[in-house]
mmCIF file of C-alpha atoms and ligand atoms in Angstrom:
data_model
loop_
_atom_site.group_PDB
_atom_site.id
_atom_site.type_symbol
_atom_site.label_atom_id
_atom_site.label_comp_id
_atom_site.label_asym_id
_atom_site.label_seq_id
_atom_site.Cartn_x
_atom_site.Cartn_y
_atom_site.Cartn_z
ATOM 1 C CA MET Y 479 -104.221 -50.634 1.945
ATOM 2 C CA LYS Y 480 -105.462 -47.097 1.459
ATOM 3 C CA ILE Y 481 -105.995 -46.573 -2.256
ATOM 4 C CA ALA Y 482 -107.022 -43.345 -3.978
ATOM 5 C CA VAL Y 483 -109.061 -44.072 -7.094
ATOM 6 C CA LEU Y 484 -108.997 -41.470 -9.865
ATOM 7 C CA PRO Y 485 -111.131 -42.626 -12.814
ATOM 8 C CA GLY Y 486 -110.501 -39.525 -14.962
ATOM 9 C CA ASP Y 487 -111.965 -39.184 -18.454
ATOM 10 C CA GLY Y 488 -113.023 -41.118 -21.540
ATOM 11 C CA ILE Y 489 -112.786 -44.853 -21.001
ATOM 12 C CA GLY Y 490 -111.137 -44.168 -17.605
ATOM 13 C CA PRO Y 491 -114.284 -44.623 -15.493
ATOM 14 C CA GLU Y 492 -115.390 -47.882 -17.161
ATOM 15 C CA ILE Y 493 -111.989 -49.587 -16.980
ATOM 16 C CA ILE Y 494 -111.569 -48.439 -13.380
ATOM 17 C CA VAL Y 495 -114.891 -50.093 -12.493
ATOM 18 C CA GLN Y 496 -113.405 -53.414 -13.665
ATOM 19 C CA ALA Y 497 -110.212 -52.966 -11.639
ATOM 20 C CA VAL Y 498 -112.284 -52.055 -8.602
ATOM 21 C CA LYS Y 499 -114.228 -55.312 -9.031
ATOM 22 C CA VAL Y 500 -110.904 -57.106 -8.647
ATOM 23 C CA LEU Y 501 -110.000 -55.075 -5.557
ATOM 24 C CA GLU Y 502 -113.406 -55.775 -4.041
ATOM 25 C CA ALA Y 503 -113.013 -59.487 -4.688
ATOM 26 C CA LEU Y 504 -109.690 -59.361 -2.855
ATOM 27 C CA ARG Y 505 -111.316 -57.449 -0.031
ATOM 28 C CA SER Y 506 -114.027 -60.042 0.382
ATOM 29 C CA ASP Y 507 -111.151 -62.527 0.687
ATOM 30 C CA GLY Y 508 -109.927 -60.643 3.729
ATOM 31 C CA LEU Y 509 -107.540 -57.982 2.428
ATOM 32 C CA LYS Y 510 -108.012 -54.677 4.235
ATOM 33 C CA ILE Y 511 -108.606 -52.411 1.281
ATOM 34 C CA GLU Y 512 -109.978 -48.879 1.581
ATOM 35 C CA LEU Y 513 -110.984 -47.019 -1.564
ATOM 36 C CA GLU Y 514 -111.580 -43.314 -1.871
ATOM 37 C CA TYR Y 515 -112.465 -41.536 -5.110
ATOM 38 C CA ALA Y 516 -111.398 -38.161 -6.538
ATOM 39 C CA HIS Y 517 -111.405 -36.272 -9.831
ATOM 40 C CA ILE Y 518 -108.493 -35.713 -12.172
ATOM 41 C CA GLY Y 519 -108.035 -34.427 -15.722
ATOM 42 C CA GLY Y 520 -111.095 -33.127 -17.532
ATOM 43 C CA ALA Y 521 -113.256 -34.492 -14.732
ATOM 44 C CA GLY Y 522 -111.251 -32.297 -12.347
ATOM 45 C CA CYS Y 523 -111.855 -29.253 -14.564
ATOM 46 C CA ASP Y 524 -115.562 -29.973 -14.666
ATOM 47 C CA ALA Y 525 -115.868 -30.601 -10.927
ATOM 48 C CA ALA Y 526 -113.429 -28.057 -9.507
ATOM 49 C CA GLY Y 527 -112.039 -25.942 -12.352
ATOM 50 C CA ASP Y 528 -108.624 -27.599 -12.114
ATOM 51 C CA PRO Y 529 -107.200 -30.741 -13.794
ATOM 52 C CA LEU Y 530 -105.620 -31.564 -10.425
ATOM 53 C CA PRO Y 531 -107.944 -30.236 -7.715
ATOM 54 C CA GLU Y 532 -106.239 -29.659 -4.384
ATOM 55 C CA ALA Y 533 -108.489 -32.238 -2.725
ATOM 56 C CA THR Y 534 -107.245 -34.842 -5.212
ATOM 57 C CA LEU Y 535 -103.581 -34.170 -4.541
ATOM 58 C CA LYS Y 536 -104.255 -34.200 -0.780
ATOM 59 C CA LEU Y 537 -106.072 -37.531 -1.017
ATOM 60 C CA ALA Y 538 -103.260 -38.980 -3.133
ATOM 61 C CA GLN Y 539 -100.670 -37.784 -0.642
ATOM 62 C CA ALA Y 540 -102.587 -39.348 2.223
ATOM 63 C CA SER Y 541 -102.972 -42.702 0.438
ATOM 64 C CA ASP Y 542 -100.533 -45.608 0.076
ATOM 65 C CA ALA Y 543 -101.213 -45.938 -3.621
ATOM 66 C CA VAL Y 544 -103.170 -44.295 -6.420
ATOM 67 C CA LEU Y 545 -105.125 -46.105 -9.113
ATOM 68 C CA LEU Y 546 -105.718 -43.929 -12.160
ATOM 69 C CA GLY Y 547 -107.813 -44.512 -15.287
ATOM 70 C CA ALA Y 548 -106.923 -42.043 -18.021
ATOM 71 C CA VAL Y 549 -107.230 -38.340 -18.762
ATOM 72 C CA GLY Y 550 -108.186 -36.277 -21.795
ATOM 73 C CA GLY Y 551 -111.120 -35.612 -24.087
ATOM 74 C CA TYR Y 552 -112.017 -33.646 -27.209
ATOM 75 C CA GLN Y 553 -114.008 -31.102 -25.225
ATOM 76 C CA TYR Y 554 -110.858 -30.063 -23.341
ATOM 77 C CA ASP Y 555 -108.519 -29.763 -26.347
ATOM 78 C CA ALA Y 556 -109.088 -26.050 -26.822
ATOM 79 C CA LEU Y 557 -108.478 -25.108 -23.167
ATOM 80 C CA PRO Y 558 -105.362 -23.060 -22.274
ATOM 81 C CA ARG Y 559 -102.458 -25.320 -21.326
ATOM 82 C CA PRO Y 560 -102.694 -25.075 -17.502
ATOM 83 C CA MET Y 561 -106.282 -26.318 -17.755
ATOM 84 C CA ARG Y 562 -105.555 -29.240 -20.076
ATOM 85 C CA PRO Y 563 -106.267 -32.698 -18.588
ATOM 86 C CA GLU Y 564 -102.660 -33.851 -19.228
ATOM 87 C CA GLN Y 565 -101.483 -31.183 -16.791
ATOM 88 C CA GLY Y 566 -103.353 -33.036 -14.042
ATOM 89 C CA LEU Y 567 -101.328 -36.128 -14.795
ATOM 90 C CA LEU Y 568 -97.991 -34.317 -15.026
ATOM 91 C CA ARG Y 569 -98.649 -32.413 -11.817
ATOM 92 C CA ILE Y 570 -99.661 -35.449 -9.777
ATOM 93 C CA ARG Y 571 -96.511 -37.281 -10.958
ATOM 94 C CA LYS Y 572 -94.379 -34.315 -9.961
ATOM 95 C CA GLY Y 573 -96.364 -33.577 -6.806
ATOM 96 C CA LEU Y 574 -95.926 -37.107 -5.476
ATOM 97 C CA GLY Y 575 -92.275 -37.341 -6.592
ATOM 98 C CA LEU Y 576 -92.989 -40.373 -8.795
ATOM 99 C CA PHE Y 577 -89.718 -40.404 -10.668
ATOM 100 C CA ALA Y 578 -89.509 -44.082 -11.629
ATOM 101 C CA ASN Y 579 -91.994 -45.217 -14.241
ATOM 102 C CA LEU Y 580 -92.055 -48.968 -14.882
ATOM 103 C CA ARG Y 581 -93.654 -50.079 -18.126
ATOM 104 C CA PRO Y 582 -93.325 -53.820 -18.647
ATOM 105 C CA ALA Y 583 -93.840 -55.075 -22.184
ATOM 106 C CA LEU Y 584 -94.783 -58.703 -21.816
ATOM 107 C CA VAL Y 585 -96.093 -60.914 -24.598
ATOM 108 C CA TYR Y 586 -98.641 -63.449 -23.416
ATOM 109 C CA PRO Y 587 -98.380 -66.703 -25.373
ATOM 110 C CA GLU Y 588 -102.115 -66.451 -26.147
ATOM 111 C CA LEU Y 589 -101.601 -63.086 -27.839
ATOM 112 C CA VAL Y 590 -98.502 -63.646 -30.004
ATOM 113 C CA ASN Y 591 -100.647 -63.381 -33.099
ATOM 114 C CA ALA Y 592 -102.156 -60.069 -32.001
ATOM 115 C CA SER Y 593 -98.781 -58.362 -32.450
ATOM 116 C CA SER Y 594 -98.043 -56.594 -35.703
ATOM 117 C CA LEU Y 595 -94.640 -58.307 -35.669
ATOM 118 C CA LYS Y 596 -93.933 -61.888 -36.691
ATOM 119 C CA PRO Y 597 -94.685 -64.335 -33.843
ATOM 120 C CA GLU Y 598 -91.078 -65.595 -33.697
ATOM 121 C CA LEU Y 599 -89.843 -62.046 -33.049
ATOM 122 C CA VAL Y 600 -92.106 -61.436 -30.071
ATOM 123 C CA SER Y 601 -92.958 -64.794 -28.563
ATOM 124 C CA GLY Y 602 -91.570 -64.928 -25.036
ATOM 125 C CA LEU Y 603 -90.798 -61.218 -25.029
ATOM 126 C CA ASP Y 604 -90.362 -59.712 -21.566
ATOM 127 C CA ILE Y 605 -88.915 -56.194 -21.451
ATOM 128 C CA MET Y 606 -89.056 -53.692 -18.625
ATOM 129 C CA ILE Y 607 -88.919 -50.087 -19.721
ATOM 130 C CA LEU Y 608 -87.872 -47.803 -16.911
ATOM 131 C CA ARG Y 609 -88.716 -44.233 -17.817
ATOM 132 C CA GLU Y 610 -87.605 -41.302 -15.665
ATOM 133 C CA LEU Y 611 -90.839 -39.423 -15.044
ATOM 134 C CA THR Y 612 -90.349 -36.098 -13.283
ATOM 135 C CA GLY Y 613 -87.501 -34.417 -15.166
ATOM 136 C CA ASP Y 614 -86.215 -33.813 -18.687
ATOM 137 C CA ILE Y 615 -87.777 -31.590 -21.329
ATOM 138 C CA TYR Y 616 -91.186 -32.302 -19.776
ATOM 139 C CA PHE Y 617 -90.431 -30.085 -16.797
ATOM 140 C CA GLY Y 618 -87.289 -28.085 -17.730
ATOM 141 C CA GLN Y 619 -87.424 -24.301 -17.505
ATOM 142 C CA PRO Y 620 -87.422 -21.947 -19.320
ATOM 143 C CA ARG Y 621 -90.049 -22.887 -21.863
ATOM 144 C CA GLY Y 622 -92.588 -20.997 -23.834
ATOM 145 C CA ILE Y 623 -93.338 -19.134 -27.032
ATOM 146 C CA ARG Y 624 -91.551 -15.817 -27.480
ATOM 147 C CA THR Y 625 -91.151 -13.074 -30.053
ATOM 148 C CA LEU Y 626 -87.621 -12.108 -31.035
ATOM 149 C CA GLU Y 627 -86.489 -8.538 -31.709
ATOM 150 C CA ASN Y 628 -86.871 -9.060 -35.451
ATOM 151 C CA GLY Y 629 -90.491 -10.037 -34.914
ATOM 152 C CA GLU Y 630 -89.924 -13.756 -35.551
ATOM 153 C CA ARG Y 631 -91.809 -16.001 -33.128
ATOM 154 C CA GLN Y 632 -90.112 -18.975 -31.508
ATOM 155 C CA GLY Y 633 -91.178 -21.954 -29.437
ATOM 156 C CA PHE Y 634 -88.697 -23.389 -26.945
ATOM 157 C CA ASP Y 635 -88.324 -26.003 -24.195
ATOM 158 C CA THR Y 636 -85.393 -26.964 -22.023
ATOM 159 C CA MET Y 637 -83.995 -30.476 -21.816
ATOM 160 C CA LEU Y 638 -82.402 -30.773 -18.424
ATOM 161 C CA TYR Y 639 -81.280 -33.457 -15.972
ATOM 162 C CA SER Y 640 -79.496 -32.976 -12.686
ATOM 163 C CA GLU Y 641 -77.083 -35.558 -11.377
ATOM 164 C CA SER Y 642 -79.282 -36.640 -8.460
ATOM 165 C CA GLU Y 643 -82.224 -37.227 -10.796
ATOM 166 C CA ILE Y 644 -80.197 -39.477 -13.070
ATOM 167 C CA ARG Y 645 -78.540 -41.261 -10.178
ATOM 168 C CA ARG Y 646 -81.735 -42.250 -8.372
ATOM 169 C CA VAL Y 647 -83.500 -43.599 -11.438
ATOM 170 C CA ALA Y 648 -80.349 -45.446 -12.511
ATOM 171 C CA HIS Y 649 -80.258 -47.165 -9.117
ATOM 172 C CA VAL Y 650 -83.844 -48.300 -9.603
ATOM 173 C CA GLY Y 651 -82.908 -49.625 -13.048
ATOM 174 C CA PHE Y 652 -79.986 -51.692 -11.786
ATOM 175 C CA GLN Y 653 -82.007 -52.983 -8.845
ATOM 176 C CA ILE Y 654 -84.784 -54.128 -11.157
ATOM 177 C CA ALA Y 655 -82.229 -55.775 -13.446
ATOM 178 C CA MET Y 656 -80.789 -57.681 -10.474
ATOM 179 C CA LYS Y 657 -84.164 -59.390 -10.084
ATOM 180 C CA ARG Y 658 -84.384 -60.134 -13.817
ATOM 181 C CA ASN Y 659 -81.792 -61.040 -16.434
ATOM 182 C CA LYS Y 660 -79.185 -58.582 -15.153
ATOM 183 C CA LYS Y 661 -78.966 -56.465 -18.287
ATOM 184 C CA VAL Y 662 -79.528 -52.723 -18.478
ATOM 185 C CA CYS Y 663 -79.567 -50.861 -21.769
ATOM 186 C CA SER Y 664 -79.396 -47.124 -21.165
ATOM 187 C CA VAL Y 665 -80.944 -45.198 -24.043
ATOM 188 C CA ASP Y 666 -79.891 -41.654 -24.869
ATOM 189 C CA LYS Y 667 -78.821 -39.354 -27.685
ATOM 190 C CA ALA Y 668 -75.287 -38.757 -26.455
ATOM 191 C CA ASN Y 669 -73.970 -38.224 -29.983
ATOM 192 C CA VAL Y 670 -75.899 -34.950 -30.158
ATOM 193 C CA LEU Y 671 -77.213 -33.814 -26.764
ATOM 194 C CA ASP Y 672 -75.153 -32.592 -23.817
ATOM 195 C CA THR Y 673 -77.911 -33.718 -21.446
ATOM 196 C CA SER Y 674 -77.487 -37.233 -22.826
ATOM 197 C CA MET Y 675 -73.694 -37.113 -22.578
ATOM 198 C CA PHE Y 676 -74.099 -36.285 -18.901
ATOM 199 C CA TRP Y 677 -76.792 -38.982 -18.489
ATOM 200 C CA ARG Y 678 -74.403 -41.585 -19.904
ATOM 201 C CA GLU Y 679 -71.587 -40.477 -17.601
ATOM 202 C CA ILE Y 680 -73.723 -40.747 -14.462
ATOM 203 C CA VAL Y 681 -75.325 -44.066 -15.438
ATOM 204 C CA THR Y 682 -71.872 -45.526 -16.146
ATOM 205 C CA ASN Y 683 -70.806 -44.345 -12.728
ATOM 206 C CA VAL Y 684 -73.771 -45.859 -10.884
ATOM 207 C CA ALA Y 685 -73.217 -49.140 -12.769
ATOM 208 C CA LYS Y 686 -69.954 -49.648 -10.844
ATOM 209 C CA GLU Y 687 -72.050 -50.407 -7.758
ATOM 210 C CA TYR Y 688 -73.733 -53.277 -9.626
ATOM 211 C CA PRO Y 689 -70.901 -55.385 -11.052
ATOM 212 C CA ALA Y 690 -73.293 -58.300 -11.673
ATOM 213 C CA VAL Y 691 -75.327 -56.227 -14.130
ATOM 214 C CA GLU Y 692 -74.237 -55.841 -17.722
ATOM 215 C CA LEU Y 693 -74.660 -52.226 -18.860
ATOM 216 C CA SER Y 694 -74.884 -51.190 -22.486
ATOM 217 C CA HIS Y 695 -75.705 -47.846 -24.104
ATOM 218 C CA MET Y 696 -77.774 -47.211 -27.185
ATOM 219 C CA TYR Y 697 -78.805 -44.116 -29.104
ATOM 220 C CA VAL Y 698 -82.525 -43.608 -29.076
ATOM 221 C CA ASP Y 699 -82.949 -43.762 -32.857
ATOM 222 C CA ASN Y 700 -81.192 -47.113 -32.938
ATOM 223 C CA ALA Y 701 -83.221 -48.307 -29.928
ATOM 224 C CA ALA Y 702 -86.429 -47.463 -31.791
ATOM 225 C CA MET Y 703 -85.200 -49.587 -34.675
ATOM 226 C CA GLN Y 704 -83.915 -52.467 -32.519
ATOM 227 C CA LEU Y 705 -87.261 -52.662 -30.726
ATOM 228 C CA VAL Y 706 -88.962 -53.721 -33.935
ATOM 229 C CA ARG Y 707 -85.977 -55.587 -35.403
ATOM 230 C CA ALA Y 708 -84.965 -57.821 -32.489
ATOM 231 C CA PRO Y 709 -86.832 -56.806 -29.331
ATOM 232 C CA LYS Y 710 -85.785 -59.858 -27.333
ATOM 233 C CA GLN Y 711 -82.230 -58.497 -27.033
ATOM 234 C CA PHE Y 712 -83.498 -56.176 -24.258
ATOM 235 C CA ASP Y 713 -84.017 -56.846 -20.568
ATOM 236 C CA VAL Y 714 -84.279 -53.475 -18.788
ATOM 237 C CA ILE Y 715 -84.337 -50.303 -20.874
ATOM 238 C CA LEU Y 716 -83.371 -47.304 -18.760
ATOM 239 C CA THR Y 717 -84.133 -43.941 -20.282
ATOM 240 C CA GLY Y 718 -85.244 -40.353 -19.755
ATOM 241 C CA ASN Y 719 -88.739 -38.947 -19.776
ATOM 242 C CA ILE Y 720 -89.263 -38.026 -23.436
ATOM 243 C CA PHE Y 721 -87.421 -40.995 -24.968
ATOM 244 C CA GLY Y 722 -89.264 -43.307 -22.567
ATOM 245 C CA ASP Y 723 -92.603 -41.814 -23.549
ATOM 246 C CA ILE Y 724 -91.975 -42.622 -27.188
ATOM 247 C CA LEU Y 725 -90.273 -46.008 -26.811
ATOM 248 C CA SER Y 726 -92.892 -47.327 -24.395
ATOM 249 C CA ASP Y 727 -95.692 -46.732 -26.909
ATOM 250 C CA GLU Y 728 -93.617 -48.529 -29.508
ATOM 251 C CA ALA Y 729 -92.934 -51.430 -27.148
ATOM 252 C CA ALA Y 730 -96.650 -51.629 -26.356
ATOM 253 C CA MET Y 731 -97.409 -52.656 -29.901
ATOM 254 C CA LEU Y 732 -94.995 -55.582 -29.657
ATOM 255 C CA THR Y 733 -97.391 -57.067 -27.124
ATOM 256 C CA GLY Y 734 -100.355 -56.864 -29.454
ATOM 257 C CA SER Y 735 -102.294 -54.026 -27.912
ATOM 258 C CA ILE Y 736 -101.601 -51.010 -25.775
ATOM 259 C CA GLY Y 737 -104.743 -52.185 -23.984
ATOM 260 C CA MET Y 738 -102.605 -54.856 -22.293
ATOM 261 C CA LEU Y 739 -99.918 -52.604 -20.815
ATOM 262 C CA PRO Y 740 -99.926 -51.658 -17.129
ATOM 263 C CA SER Y 741 -97.580 -49.205 -15.459
ATOM 264 C CA ALA Y 742 -96.253 -48.241 -12.065
ATOM 265 C CA SER Y 743 -94.861 -44.833 -11.158
ATOM 266 C CA LEU Y 744 -92.921 -44.988 -7.924
ATOM 267 C CA ASP Y 745 -91.370 -42.553 -5.480
ATOM 268 C CA ALA Y 746 -88.306 -43.272 -3.353
ATOM 269 C CA ASN Y 747 -90.400 -45.223 -0.806
ATOM 270 C CA ASN Y 748 -92.370 -47.377 -3.241
ATOM 271 C CA LYS Y 749 -95.483 -45.320 -2.901
ATOM 272 C CA GLY Y 750 -96.970 -45.497 -6.332
ATOM 273 C CA LEU Y 751 -99.436 -44.406 -8.924
ATOM 274 C CA TYR Y 752 -100.724 -47.203 -11.112
ATOM 275 C CA GLU Y 753 -102.302 -46.619 -14.476
ATOM 276 C CA PRO Y 754 -102.692 -48.293 -17.846
ATOM 277 C CA CYS Y 755 -100.184 -47.011 -20.444
ATOM 278 C CA HIS Y 756 -102.973 -46.191 -22.868
ATOM 279 C CA GLY Y 757 -104.927 -42.957 -23.019
ATOM 280 C CA SER Y 758 -108.568 -42.053 -22.503
ATOM 281 C CA ALA Y 759 -109.699 -43.129 -26.011
ATOM 282 C CA PRO Y 760 -112.688 -40.751 -26.108
ATOM 283 C CA ASP Y 761 -113.808 -42.244 -29.431
ATOM 284 C CA ILE Y 762 -114.757 -45.531 -27.760
ATOM 285 C CA ALA Y 763 -115.747 -44.194 -24.326
ATOM 286 C CA GLY Y 764 -119.009 -45.472 -22.873
ATOM 287 C CA LYS Y 765 -119.377 -48.222 -25.483
ATOM 288 C CA ASP Y 766 -118.297 -51.120 -23.279
ATOM 289 C CA ILE Y 767 -115.586 -52.156 -25.735
ATOM 290 C CA ALA Y 768 -112.389 -50.881 -24.048
ATOM 291 C CA ASN Y 769 -109.901 -53.450 -22.770
ATOM 292 C CA PRO Y 770 -109.744 -53.269 -18.950
ATOM 293 C CA LEU Y 771 -106.795 -55.680 -18.637
ATOM 294 C CA ALA Y 772 -104.071 -53.000 -18.555
ATOM 295 C CA THR Y 773 -105.824 -51.422 -15.569
ATOM 296 C CA ILE Y 774 -106.380 -54.764 -13.850
ATOM 297 C CA LEU Y 775 -102.711 -55.637 -14.438
ATOM 298 C CA SER Y 776 -101.824 -52.246 -12.928
ATOM 299 C CA VAL Y 777 -103.534 -53.427 -9.733
ATOM 300 C CA ALA Y 778 -101.225 -56.456 -9.846
ATOM 301 C CA MET Y 779 -98.237 -54.104 -10.076
ATOM 302 C CA MET Y 780 -99.616 -52.151 -7.117
ATOM 303 C CA MET Y 781 -99.699 -55.333 -5.024
ATOM 304 C CA ARG Y 782 -96.141 -56.146 -6.102
ATOM 305 C CA TYR Y 783 -94.414 -52.798 -5.700
ATOM 306 C CA THR Y 784 -96.290 -50.780 -3.089
ATOM 307 C CA PHE Y 785 -97.714 -53.527 -0.893
ATOM 308 C CA ALA Y 786 -94.950 -56.125 -1.416
ATOM 309 C CA ARG Y 787 -97.573 -58.816 -2.020
ATOM 310 C CA GLU Y 788 -95.984 -60.769 -4.848
ATOM 311 C CA ASP Y 789 -98.440 -63.587 -4.111
ATOM 312 C CA ILE Y 790 -101.463 -61.420 -4.861
ATOM 313 C CA ALA Y 791 -99.785 -59.844 -7.883
ATOM 314 C CA GLN Y 792 -99.249 -63.293 -9.351
ATOM 315 C CA ARG Y 793 -102.763 -64.328 -8.487
ATOM 316 C CA ILE Y 794 -104.181 -61.402 -10.485
ATOM 317 C CA GLU Y 795 -101.785 -61.981 -13.393
ATOM 318 C CA GLY Y 796 -102.675 -65.669 -13.330
ATOM 319 C CA ALA Y 797 -106.368 -64.801 -13.477
ATOM 320 C CA VAL Y 798 -105.791 -62.605 -16.530
ATOM 321 C CA ARG Y 799 -103.792 -65.348 -18.203
ATOM 322 C CA LYS Y 800 -106.549 -67.863 -17.555
ATOM 323 C CA VAL Y 801 -109.160 -65.602 -19.099
ATOM 324 C CA LEU Y 802 -106.989 -65.300 -22.212
ATOM 325 C CA GLN Y 803 -106.576 -69.078 -22.251
ATOM 326 C CA GLN Y 804 -110.354 -69.384 -22.167
ATOM 327 C CA GLY Y 805 -110.382 -67.493 -25.460
ATOM 328 C CA LEU Y 806 -112.074 -64.373 -24.135
ATOM 329 C CA ARG Y 807 -111.023 -61.189 -25.969
ATOM 330 C CA THR Y 808 -111.962 -57.548 -26.146
ATOM 331 C CA GLY Y 809 -112.009 -56.091 -29.658
ATOM 332 C CA ASP Y 810 -108.425 -54.759 -29.595
ATOM 333 C CA ILE Y 811 -106.973 -58.268 -29.091
ATOM 334 C CA TYR Y 812 -109.647 -60.204 -30.937
ATOM 335 C CA GLU Y 813 -108.755 -62.827 -33.534
ATOM 336 C CA ALA Y 814 -110.874 -65.329 -35.413
ATOM 337 C CA GLY Y 815 -112.017 -68.290 -33.345
ATOM 338 C CA MET Y 816 -111.988 -66.350 -30.077
ATOM 339 C CA GLN Y 817 -114.973 -65.060 -28.158
ATOM 340 C CA LYS Y 818 -115.399 -61.295 -28.340
ATOM 341 C CA ILE Y 819 -116.656 -59.749 -25.116
ATOM 342 C CA GLY Y 820 -117.085 -56.251 -23.702
ATOM 343 C CA THR Y 821 -115.357 -54.286 -20.952
ATOM 344 C CA ALA Y 822 -117.653 -55.323 -18.102
ATOM 345 C CA ALA Y 823 -117.766 -58.979 -19.146
ATOM 346 C CA MET Y 824 -113.969 -59.028 -19.220
ATOM 347 C CA GLY Y 825 -113.844 -57.598 -15.697
ATOM 348 C CA ASP Y 826 -116.325 -60.239 -14.507
ATOM 349 C CA ALA Y 827 -114.354 -63.018 -16.192
ATOM 350 C CA VAL Y 828 -111.153 -61.966 -14.410
ATOM 351 C CA VAL Y 829 -112.961 -61.869 -11.070
ATOM 352 C CA ARG Y 830 -114.358 -65.355 -11.721
ATOM 353 C CA SER Y 831 -110.975 -66.802 -12.557
ATOM 354 C CA LEU Y 832 -109.415 -64.997 -9.583
HETATM 355 C C1 LIG N 1369 -97.913 -41.160 -21.073
HETATM 356 C C2 LIG N 1369 -98.696 -40.074 -21.764
HETATM 357 C C3 LIG N 1369 -98.453 -38.758 -21.036
HETATM 358 C C4 LIG N 1369 -96.976 -38.448 -21.122
HETATM 359 C C5 LIG N 1369 -99.287 -37.575 -21.544
HETATM 360 C C6 LIG N 1369 -100.767 -37.892 -21.539
HETATM 361 C C7 LIG N 1369 -99.014 -36.322 -20.772
HETATM 362 O O1 LIG N 1369 -98.348 -40.004 -23.106
HETATM 363 O O2 LIG N 1369 -98.172 -41.409 -19.869
HETATM 364 O O3 LIG N 1369 -97.071 -41.766 -21.712
HETATM 365 O O4 LIG N 1369 -96.515 -37.863 -22.119
HETATM 366 O O5 LIG N 1369 -96.260 -38.776 -20.176
HETATM 367 MG MG1 LIG N 1370 -97.055 -41.550 -23.734
#
């Protein structure tokens, strides 16, 4: 298992250290794991003047999987857009062809009270958000800021999906649903956007190849509402890049903390980049208070999707569950009566229970 490790910025390095502890524990159990490190985001700018240095992309291309911390920091906010840390993330997704972004929103029984929603609404919740990750308004051309003939300035982006892009991510969605509760809800804005009308047409078409899966469609505004009204109605949510960006943050809060949410971004051959859904949280960086569980759970997803080791994935997830059962909590998921611990102690606890 050749894994590229990209700690990035902010809390990235400290949460990655915890995930690496887990990988090293697995290695001492006999798994052949090779780790190689590279810079991305602000760290890439500092080290090589580029949020995605060529060496980093090369290493990622030569690896089976990529483990990423987070990118971004106040000191980079004023940089011109091509130099912004987020560009490193967008370019590595595009550069590796990682079009299928899996963001599971799972409520652990131990954390039902950490959610801002009533326990009965979220207890037992298990949703998979599948976000298309390399198309849409994120990458559509033309885009920019221009001055019209009358002197008025204008900002513009292009929302755009080609048929093959919709088709391949839809297939992934139906295949995931086949292994779950066989329901796909495709989310769009087909009442307003032509791109969405087309999305709906293609998804409906692909659905014919999966007669066992029940397909429904929902407008994104309604989906945002349904997610906080009755989230358990969903199984797989299939959606485009921008809607998926927004809905996955919303879904994260159902689980109690975005610090619990892992993600997998896969190409057509299950090569993947694994990262927590949360950002670099520069305000708490270096304080040993960040929750490393999303990153550790991302390692579990890596074992499941890239290395087809469901057994190891479940072993890691089981270890996390046990730590929660022991009452150990980082600050973001803390509640009275529990034991508050820091980032490193949480990593150690997971390794112990592993
Ligand atoms: C995410 C993030 C990124 C995105 C940013 C940091 C570019 O919000 O992974 O959801 O918009 O995709
Ligand atoms: Mg986001």
